[in-house]
Amino acid sequence: MPEHTDRASDWMKGDGPFSDVVMSSRVRLARNLAGFPFLSKTSATQRREIACACRDHLMDSGIAESMLWVDLPDSSEMDRQILVERHLISRQHAKGGEPRGVAIALDESVSVMVNEEDHLRIGVLRSGMQLDDGFAHANQIDDLLEQRAGYAYSSRFGYLTACPTNVGSGIRISVMLHLPALVMTGEIEKVKQAANDMHLAVRGFHGEGTEATGDLYQISNQTTLGRTEQEMLADFQREIIPKVIEYEHAARQAMADRRTYLLDDRIHRAQGVLTSARLLSSSEALALLSHLRLGVSMGRIADIELGLINELILLTQPAHLQRIAGGRLDGEQRREFRAEFVRRRLTGG
Amino acid sequence: MKCDKCDQPATVHLIEIVNGKKIEKHLCEKHAVEEGVTVKMTAAPINDLLEKFVMKQTGEAETVERQACESCGLTWDQFRKRGLLGCPGCYRVFADQLMPLLERAHEGSNQHVGKAPRCAGAGELRQQRLMQLRRELDQAVAAEQYERAAALRDEVDHLEQDDT
């Protein structure tokens, strides 16, 4: 398990470019080993063989200075949930007893899932808007692995994946955005519509199939065939994300100019509740932290760092909270512990 | 509103602009057909029509449903239920059926243009051979034919070394 699960990973600290709106950038590449079926058609022996081969390739390729391998069937449910909350594995990957695992760089900027939907899912995470850097790193890992593992590839369809929606480049570019002002002004619906028209997926904080909580939205590409990785990246870097950032900034300015009291009330009410509540559910905490984050990034609240709020967004989730508490807590105990933990961290007590 | 030509209720309403002049017509079904505004439908059940249309669109007959990939045994019907292909070979076996699906999912595209592995091309046949060998190896182990399994394992190792 990553060593410091009581604090945020570097990529969550919120010090990257445009971190007032962009929480994190992620690039993921889907790959399958040549000569093996995809996972739905593998025998138990083959699955084990794939897991071992991938683990060896990952641990011996010099991908990062230090890599950690987590064997998921041997891990506790709590450990797996921690990895999900830290965005190091998907929810799907956390389930089931089949041979599978994840290789994680110690700074948690790289996580490679083995035997998820595809044999390999190479993921690179960065703080703020750093897609070019993220892609360069993912690409480099891909090159290193390719020298050892032959990939399933066809000149017609590109990198072959279990699901045809990922075939081709196998790339998924995702940017996690904090868009509270667009939510307050109701303009978020227009953003979602525009994204759909551009064949982009808009998802919630926890990825596929989740609703947006805490005004956090993940925008990612759906097309993987017929466009180069560089074309897709350029779209995100120069067109799509700058536009969304611009809209969010405009909405923040409009709120500050025309609905000053409403904006300040939301921000300070959030701070008030977070620093005095005695019970906090995870969704309530996330919603309030979102408003507090808005206040901090607009400079309407002093003495609180953006990094601390990002960290609280991570640490107030159920598995992290229980890890910090040092044992299992039921729902009621969690709400109580969460309120106390947030209060302590925000007031420095 | 009544039909312009009889007392039946008008179900077809037509507005034409002829030489800048607006002409409105309100007709019952019978007179609409007579006027050539609509075509009489012989009772064709909509479900039947749709079904034929869908079958034609996806180019599927029952034989396609049951067609199986020779490498992994996946049938097209299984793919449609789960949304996941069974092996790299499925892309070749089901290429025709996958084409419209790929184009829908990828903004009209069905040809890869991005990054390629350095050894692309030469490896494709070897990939198929490896898969075949691994399947035989699995069967040999299951049937406890260890000598045969050892020979197959050697062949797999040999091919893999070529790969890297």
PDB file of C-alpha atoms in Angstrom, chain A residues 89-307:
ATOM      1  CA  ILE A  89      -7.510   1.972  -9.469  1.00  0.00           C
ATOM      2  CA  SER A  90     -11.041   1.981 -10.886  1.00  0.00           C
ATOM      3  CA  ARG A  91     -14.072   0.807  -8.919  1.00  0.00           C
ATOM      4  CA  GLN A  92     -14.371  -2.126 -11.287  1.00  0.00           C
ATOM      5  CA  HIS A  93     -10.753  -3.122 -10.605  1.00  0.00           C
ATOM      6  CA  ALA A  94     -11.382  -3.150  -6.844  1.00  0.00           C
ATOM      7  CA  LYS A  95     -13.958  -5.944  -7.195  1.00  0.00           C
ATOM      8  CA  GLY A  96     -13.619  -9.681  -7.713  1.00  0.00           C
ATOM      9  CA  GLY A  97     -11.057 -12.331  -6.837  1.00  0.00           C
ATOM     10  CA  GLU A  98      -9.396 -12.947 -10.207  1.00  0.00           C
ATOM     11  CA  PRO A  99      -5.593 -12.570 -10.490  1.00  0.00           C
ATOM     12  CA  ARG A 100      -4.991  -8.861 -10.964  1.00  0.00           C
ATOM     13  CA  GLY A 101      -3.047  -5.991  -9.491  1.00  0.00           C
ATOM     14  CA  VAL A 102      -1.701  -2.509  -9.823  1.00  0.00           C
ATOM     15  CA  ALA A 103       1.825  -1.098 -10.053  1.00  0.00           C
ATOM     16  CA  ILE A 104       2.146   2.310  -8.420  1.00  0.00           C
ATOM     17  CA  ALA A 105       5.045   4.775  -8.521  1.00  0.00           C
ATOM     18  CA  LEU A 106       5.919   5.902  -5.003  1.00  0.00           C
ATOM     19  CA  ASP A 107       4.893   9.491  -5.693  1.00  0.00           C
ATOM     20  CA  GLU A 108       1.578   8.082  -7.042  1.00  0.00           C
ATOM     21  CA  SER A 109       1.939   9.944 -10.338  1.00  0.00           C
ATOM     22  CA  VAL A 110       1.851   6.601 -12.196  1.00  0.00           C
ATOM     23  CA  SER A 111      -0.491   3.674 -11.724  1.00  0.00           C
ATOM     24  CA  VAL A 112      -0.669   0.735 -14.105  1.00  0.00           C
ATOM     25  CA  MET A 113      -3.665  -1.541 -13.643  1.00  0.00           C
ATOM     26  CA  VAL A 114      -3.115  -5.141 -14.679  1.00  0.00           C
ATOM     27  CA  ASN A 115      -6.077  -7.315 -15.750  1.00  0.00           C
ATOM     28  CA  GLU A 116      -8.744  -4.663 -15.473  1.00  0.00           C
ATOM     29  CA  GLU A 117     -10.810  -4.595 -18.695  1.00  0.00           C
ATOM     30  CA  ASP A 118      -7.573  -4.837 -20.690  1.00  0.00           C
ATOM     31  CA  HIS A 119      -4.315  -6.532 -19.727  1.00  0.00           C
ATOM     32  CA  LEU A 120      -2.662  -3.160 -19.101  1.00  0.00           C
ATOM     33  CA  ARG A 121      -4.039   0.270 -18.319  1.00  0.00           C
ATOM     34  CA  ILE A 122      -1.144   2.727 -18.056  1.00  0.00           C
ATOM     35  CA  GLY A 123      -2.252   5.798 -16.104  1.00  0.00           C
ATOM     36  CA  VAL A 124      -0.359   9.010 -15.399  1.00  0.00           C
ATOM     37  CA  LEU A 125      -1.690  11.724 -13.101  1.00  0.00           C
ATOM     38  CA  ARG A 126      -0.631  15.347 -12.794  1.00  0.00           C
ATOM     39  CA  SER A 127      -1.667  18.297 -10.668  1.00  0.00           C
ATOM     40  CA  GLY A 128      -3.557  21.066 -12.481  1.00  0.00           C
ATOM     41  CA  MET A 129      -3.432  21.412 -16.239  1.00  0.00           C
ATOM     42  CA  GLN A 130      -0.396  19.385 -17.360  1.00  0.00           C
ATOM     43  CA  LEU A 131      -1.626  17.107 -20.110  1.00  0.00           C
ATOM     44  CA  ASP A 132       1.447  17.372 -22.364  1.00  0.00           C
ATOM     45  CA  ASP A 133       3.714  16.383 -19.523  1.00  0.00           C
ATOM     46  CA  GLY A 134       1.339  13.594 -18.487  1.00  0.00           C
ATOM     47  CA  PHE A 135       1.172  12.208 -22.014  1.00  0.00           C
ATOM     48  CA  ALA A 136       4.955  12.369 -22.477  1.00  0.00           C
ATOM     49  CA  HIS A 137       5.366  10.309 -19.324  1.00  0.00           C
ATOM     50  CA  ALA A 138       2.681   7.748 -20.276  1.00  0.00           C
ATOM     51  CA  ASN A 139       4.223   7.446 -23.726  1.00  0.00           C
ATOM     52  CA  GLN A 140       7.660   6.839 -22.258  1.00  0.00           C
ATOM     53  CA  ILE A 141       6.301   4.080 -19.986  1.00  0.00           C
ATOM     54  CA  ASP A 142       4.541   2.568 -22.989  1.00  0.00           C
ATOM     55  CA  ASP A 143       7.827   2.525 -24.953  1.00  0.00           C
ATOM     56  CA  LEU A 144       9.658   0.865 -22.064  1.00  0.00           C
ATOM     57  CA  LEU A 145       6.996  -1.815 -21.698  1.00  0.00           C
ATOM     58  CA  GLU A 146       6.809  -2.415 -25.430  1.00  0.00           C
ATOM     59  CA  GLN A 147      10.485  -3.398 -25.468  1.00  0.00           C
ATOM     60  CA  ARG A 148       9.623  -6.280 -23.164  1.00  0.00           C
ATOM     61  CA  ALA A 149       6.011  -7.147 -23.903  1.00  0.00           C
ATOM     62  CA  GLY A 150       4.708  -7.572 -27.447  1.00  0.00           C
ATOM     63  CA  TYR A 151       1.409  -5.718 -27.803  1.00  0.00           C
ATOM     64  CA  ALA A 152      -1.728  -6.839 -29.646  1.00  0.00           C
ATOM     65  CA  TYR A 153      -1.792  -4.430 -32.574  1.00  0.00           C
ATOM     66  CA  SER A 154      -3.120  -4.242 -36.124  1.00  0.00           C
ATOM     67  CA  SER A 155      -2.177  -1.658 -38.726  1.00  0.00           C
ATOM     68  CA  ARG A 156      -5.870  -1.205 -39.535  1.00  0.00           C
ATOM     69  CA  PHE A 157      -7.336  -0.843 -36.030  1.00  0.00           C
ATOM     70  CA  GLY A 158      -4.274   0.142 -33.991  1.00  0.00           C
ATOM     71  CA  TYR A 159      -3.844  -1.121 -30.413  1.00  0.00           C
ATOM     72  CA  LEU A 160      -6.471  -3.826 -29.974  1.00  0.00           C
ATOM     73  CA  THR A 161      -8.650  -3.545 -26.874  1.00  0.00           C
ATOM     74  CA  ALA A 162     -11.389  -5.708 -25.370  1.00  0.00           C
ATOM     75  CA  CYS A 163     -13.975  -2.991 -25.946  1.00  0.00           C
ATOM     76  CA  PRO A 164     -14.045  -1.519 -29.476  1.00  0.00           C
ATOM     77  CA  THR A 165     -14.719   1.940 -28.000  1.00  0.00           C
ATOM     78  CA  ASN A 166     -11.067   2.082 -26.859  1.00  0.00           C
ATOM     79  CA  VAL A 167      -9.426   0.613 -29.958  1.00  0.00           C
ATOM     80  CA  GLY A 168      -6.874   2.624 -31.967  1.00  0.00           C
ATOM     81  CA  SER A 169      -4.691   4.810 -29.821  1.00  0.00           C
ATOM     82  CA  GLY A 170      -6.244   3.364 -26.655  1.00  0.00           C
ATOM     83  CA  ILE A 171      -5.872   6.810 -25.138  1.00  0.00           C
ATOM     84  CA  ARG A 172      -8.163   8.467 -22.637  1.00  0.00           C
ATOM     85  CA  ILE A 173      -7.404  12.054 -21.771  1.00  0.00           C
ATOM     86  CA  SER A 174      -9.285  13.271 -18.687  1.00  0.00           C
ATOM     87  CA  VAL A 175      -9.273  16.561 -16.876  1.00  0.00           C
ATOM     88  CA  MET A 176     -10.899  16.964 -13.458  1.00  0.00           C
ATOM     89  CA  LEU A 177     -12.470  20.391 -13.171  1.00  0.00           C
ATOM     90  CA  HIS A 178     -13.938  22.313 -10.252  1.00  0.00           C
ATOM     91  CA  LEU A 179     -16.864  24.303 -11.672  1.00  0.00           C
ATOM     92  CA  PRO A 180     -18.882  25.712  -8.762  1.00  0.00           C
ATOM     93  CA  ALA A 181     -19.776  29.028 -10.414  1.00  0.00           C
ATOM     94  CA  LEU A 182     -21.088  27.340 -13.558  1.00  0.00           C
ATOM     95  CA  VAL A 183     -23.246  25.160 -11.294  1.00  0.00           C
ATOM     96  CA  MET A 184     -24.517  28.189  -9.329  1.00  0.00           C
ATOM     97  CA  THR A 185     -25.449  30.069 -12.506  1.00  0.00           C
ATOM     98  CA  GLY A 186     -26.975  26.955 -14.082  1.00  0.00           C
ATOM     99  CA  GLU A 187     -24.710  27.291 -17.101  1.00  0.00           C
ATOM    100  CA  ILE A 188     -23.146  23.917 -16.440  1.00  0.00           C
ATOM    101  CA  GLU A 189     -25.911  22.349 -18.535  1.00  0.00           C
ATOM    102  CA  LYS A 190     -24.670  24.284 -21.582  1.00  0.00           C
ATOM    103  CA  VAL A 191     -21.149  23.037 -20.969  1.00  0.00           C
ATOM    104  CA  LYS A 192     -22.412  19.460 -20.743  1.00  0.00           C
ATOM    105  CA  GLN A 193     -24.403  19.866 -23.947  1.00  0.00           C
ATOM    106  CA  ALA A 194     -21.425  21.372 -25.805  1.00  0.00           C
ATOM    107  CA  ALA A 195     -19.205  18.553 -24.544  1.00  0.00           C
ATOM    108  CA  ASN A 196     -21.678  15.946 -25.780  1.00  0.00           C
ATOM    109  CA  ASP A 197     -21.806  17.617 -29.187  1.00  0.00           C
ATOM    110  CA  MET A 198     -18.011  17.340 -29.330  1.00  0.00           C
ATOM    111  CA  HIS A 199     -18.089  13.599 -28.529  1.00  0.00           C
ATOM    112  CA  LEU A 200     -16.651  14.179 -25.060  1.00  0.00           C
ATOM    113  CA  ALA A 201     -17.781  12.400 -21.917  1.00  0.00           C
ATOM    114  CA  VAL A 202     -18.641  14.375 -18.789  1.00  0.00           C
ATOM    115  CA  ARG A 203     -18.500  12.336 -15.600  1.00  0.00           C
ATOM    116  CA  GLY A 204     -18.495  12.878 -11.854  1.00  0.00           C
ATOM    117  CA  PHE A 205     -15.669  12.877  -9.314  1.00  0.00           C
ATOM    118  CA  HIS A 206     -15.516   9.105  -9.106  1.00  0.00           C
ATOM    119  CA  GLY A 207     -15.449   8.438 -12.853  1.00  0.00           C
ATOM    120  CA  GLU A 208     -17.657   6.231 -14.962  1.00  0.00           C
ATOM    121  CA  GLY A 209     -21.297   6.040 -13.958  1.00  0.00           C
ATOM    122  CA  THR A 210     -21.089   8.579 -11.145  1.00  0.00           C
ATOM    123  CA  GLU A 211     -22.926  11.836 -10.599  1.00  0.00           C
ATOM    124  CA  ALA A 212     -21.005  15.041 -10.129  1.00  0.00           C
ATOM    125  CA  THR A 213     -20.658  15.823  -6.435  1.00  0.00           C
ATOM    126  CA  GLY A 214     -18.781  18.789  -5.021  1.00  0.00           C
ATOM    127  CA  ASP A 215     -19.110  20.548  -8.399  1.00  0.00           C
ATOM    128  CA  LEU A 216     -16.312  18.314  -9.713  1.00  0.00           C
ATOM    129  CA  TYR A 217     -16.558  17.255 -13.329  1.00  0.00           C
ATOM    130  CA  GLN A 218     -14.290  15.010 -15.333  1.00  0.00           C
ATOM    131  CA  ILE A 219     -14.165  15.729 -19.067  1.00  0.00           C
ATOM    132  CA  SER A 220     -12.627  13.080 -21.305  1.00  0.00           C
ATOM    133  CA  ASN A 221     -12.421  12.010 -24.940  1.00  0.00           C
ATOM    134  CA  GLN A 222     -14.448   9.127 -26.318  1.00  0.00           C
ATOM    135  CA  THR A 223     -12.950   8.877 -29.776  1.00  0.00           C
ATOM    136  CA  THR A 224      -9.783   6.768 -29.978  1.00  0.00           C
ATOM    137  CA  LEU A 225      -9.702   5.778 -33.645  1.00  0.00           C
ATOM    138  CA  GLY A 226      -8.751   7.927 -36.613  1.00  0.00           C
ATOM    139  CA  ARG A 227      -7.030  10.753 -34.738  1.00  0.00           C
ATOM    140  CA  THR A 228      -3.466  10.919 -33.498  1.00  0.00           C
ATOM    141  CA  GLU A 229      -2.664  11.295 -29.811  1.00  0.00           C
ATOM    142  CA  GLN A 230      -1.144  14.709 -30.533  1.00  0.00           C
ATOM    143  CA  GLU A 231      -4.298  15.953 -32.281  1.00  0.00           C
ATOM    144  CA  MET A 232      -6.448  14.878 -29.358  1.00  0.00           C
ATOM    145  CA  LEU A 233      -4.086  16.483 -26.833  1.00  0.00           C
ATOM    146  CA  ALA A 234      -3.970  19.723 -28.799  1.00  0.00           C
ATOM    147  CA  ASP A 235      -7.787  19.852 -28.757  1.00  0.00           C
ATOM    148  CA  PHE A 236      -7.834  19.505 -24.989  1.00  0.00           C
ATOM    149  CA  GLN A 237      -4.893  21.830 -24.326  1.00  0.00           C
ATOM    150  CA  ARG A 238      -5.766  24.624 -26.707  1.00  0.00           C
ATOM    151  CA  GLU A 239      -9.511  24.442 -27.282  1.00  0.00           C
ATOM    152  CA  ILE A 240     -11.689  22.474 -24.915  1.00  0.00           C
ATOM    153  CA  ILE A 241     -10.252  23.026 -21.446  1.00  0.00           C
ATOM    154  CA  PRO A 242      -9.220  26.701 -21.907  1.00  0.00           C
ATOM    155  CA  LYS A 243     -12.802  27.395 -23.028  1.00  0.00           C
ATOM    156  CA  VAL A 244     -14.303  25.739 -19.950  1.00  0.00           C
ATOM    157  CA  ILE A 245     -11.834  27.590 -17.687  1.00  0.00           C
ATOM    158  CA  GLU A 246     -12.800  30.846 -19.386  1.00  0.00           C
ATOM    159  CA  TYR A 247     -16.548  30.160 -18.825  1.00  0.00           C
ATOM    160  CA  GLU A 248     -15.961  29.294 -15.164  1.00  0.00           C
ATOM    161  CA  HIS A 249     -13.896  32.452 -14.645  1.00  0.00           C
ATOM    162  CA  ALA A 250     -16.597  34.545 -16.327  1.00  0.00           C
ATOM    163  CA  ALA A 251     -19.282  32.948 -14.135  1.00  0.00           C
ATOM    164  CA  ARG A 252     -17.185  33.614 -10.995  1.00  0.00           C
ATOM    165  CA  GLN A 253     -16.748  37.240 -12.016  1.00  0.00           C
ATOM    166  CA  ALA A 254     -20.463  37.613 -12.766  1.00  0.00           C
ATOM    167  CA  MET A 255     -21.336  36.207  -9.334  1.00  0.00           C
ATOM    168  CA  ALA A 256     -18.846  38.549  -7.643  1.00  0.00           C
ATOM    169  CA  ASP A 257     -20.135  41.595  -9.546  1.00  0.00           C
ATOM    170  CA  ARG A 258     -23.855  40.989  -9.518  1.00  0.00           C
ATOM    171  CA  ARG A 259     -24.653  38.538  -6.728  1.00  0.00           C
ATOM    172  CA  THR A 260     -21.960  39.433  -4.222  1.00  0.00           C
ATOM    173  CA  TYR A 261     -24.035  38.672  -1.120  1.00  0.00           C
ATOM    174  CA  LEU A 262     -25.229  35.341  -2.412  1.00  0.00           C
ATOM    175  CA  LEU A 263     -21.678  34.297  -3.335  1.00  0.00           C
ATOM    176  CA  ASP A 264     -20.182  35.395  -0.033  1.00  0.00           C
ATOM    177  CA  ASP A 265     -23.020  33.822   1.885  1.00  0.00           C
ATOM    178  CA  ARG A 266     -22.409  30.449   0.232  1.00  0.00           C
ATOM    179  CA  ILE A 267     -18.665  30.646   0.872  1.00  0.00           C
ATOM    180  CA  HIS A 268     -18.821  31.803   4.478  1.00  0.00           C
ATOM    181  CA  ARG A 269     -21.767  29.570   5.324  1.00  0.00           C
ATOM    182  CA  ALA A 270     -19.657  26.627   4.077  1.00  0.00           C
ATOM    183  CA  GLN A 271     -16.742  27.738   6.225  1.00  0.00           C
ATOM    184  CA  GLY A 272     -19.059  28.217   9.186  1.00  0.00           C
ATOM    185  CA  VAL A 273     -20.574  24.752   8.950  1.00  0.00           C
ATOM    186  CA  LEU A 274     -17.244  23.043   8.270  1.00  0.00           C
ATOM    187  CA  THR A 275     -15.632  24.673  11.293  1.00  0.00           C
ATOM    188  CA  SER A 276     -18.510  24.098  13.710  1.00  0.00           C
ATOM    189  CA  ALA A 277     -20.609  21.103  12.650  1.00  0.00           C
ATOM    190  CA  ARG A 278     -20.534  18.040  14.900  1.00  0.00           C
ATOM    191  CA  LEU A 279     -21.781  15.571  12.258  1.00  0.00           C
ATOM    192  CA  LEU A 280     -20.829  15.595   8.560  1.00  0.00           C
ATOM    193  CA  SER A 281     -21.779  13.111   5.840  1.00  0.00           C
ATOM    194  CA  SER A 282     -19.283  12.611   3.009  1.00  0.00           C
ATOM    195  CA  SER A 283     -21.541  14.209   0.397  1.00  0.00           C
ATOM    196  CA  GLU A 284     -22.276  17.203   2.634  1.00  0.00           C
ATOM    197  CA  ALA A 285     -18.575  17.645   3.369  1.00  0.00           C
ATOM    198  CA  LEU A 286     -17.745  17.517  -0.337  1.00  0.00           C
ATOM    199  CA  ALA A 287     -20.441  20.067  -1.224  1.00  0.00           C
ATOM    200  CA  LEU A 288     -19.252  22.468   1.497  1.00  0.00           C
ATOM    201  CA  LEU A 289     -15.567  21.982   0.691  1.00  0.00           C
ATOM    202  CA  SER A 290     -16.419  22.881  -2.907  1.00  0.00           C
ATOM    203  CA  HIS A 291     -17.833  26.261  -1.833  1.00  0.00           C
ATOM    204  CA  LEU A 292     -14.907  26.862   0.491  1.00  0.00           C
ATOM    205  CA  ARG A 293     -12.521  26.022  -2.345  1.00  0.00           C
ATOM    206  CA  LEU A 294     -14.297  28.602  -4.502  1.00  0.00           C
ATOM    207  CA  GLY A 295     -13.838  31.213  -1.763  1.00  0.00           C
ATOM    208  CA  VAL A 296     -10.143  30.446  -1.401  1.00  0.00           C
ATOM    209  CA  SER A 297      -9.389  30.426  -5.128  1.00  0.00           C
ATOM    210  CA  MET A 298     -11.252  33.742  -5.565  1.00  0.00           C
ATOM    211  CA  GLY A 299      -9.276  35.269  -2.710  1.00  0.00           C
ATOM    212  CA  ARG A 300     -12.445  35.842  -0.657  1.00  0.00           C
ATOM    213  CA  ILE A 301     -11.147  33.709   2.195  1.00  0.00           C
ATOM    214  CA  ALA A 302      -7.671  34.199   3.577  1.00  0.00           C
ATOM    215  CA  ASP A 303      -5.381  31.906   5.563  1.00  0.00           C
ATOM    216  CA  ILE A 304      -6.487  28.633   3.967  1.00  0.00           C
ATOM    217  CA  GLU A 305      -4.365  26.938   1.313  1.00  0.00           C
ATOM    218  CA  LEU A 306      -5.946  25.374  -1.753  1.00  0.00           C
ATOM    219  CA  GLY A 307      -3.806  22.291  -1.125  1.00  0.00           C
TER     220      GLY A 307
END
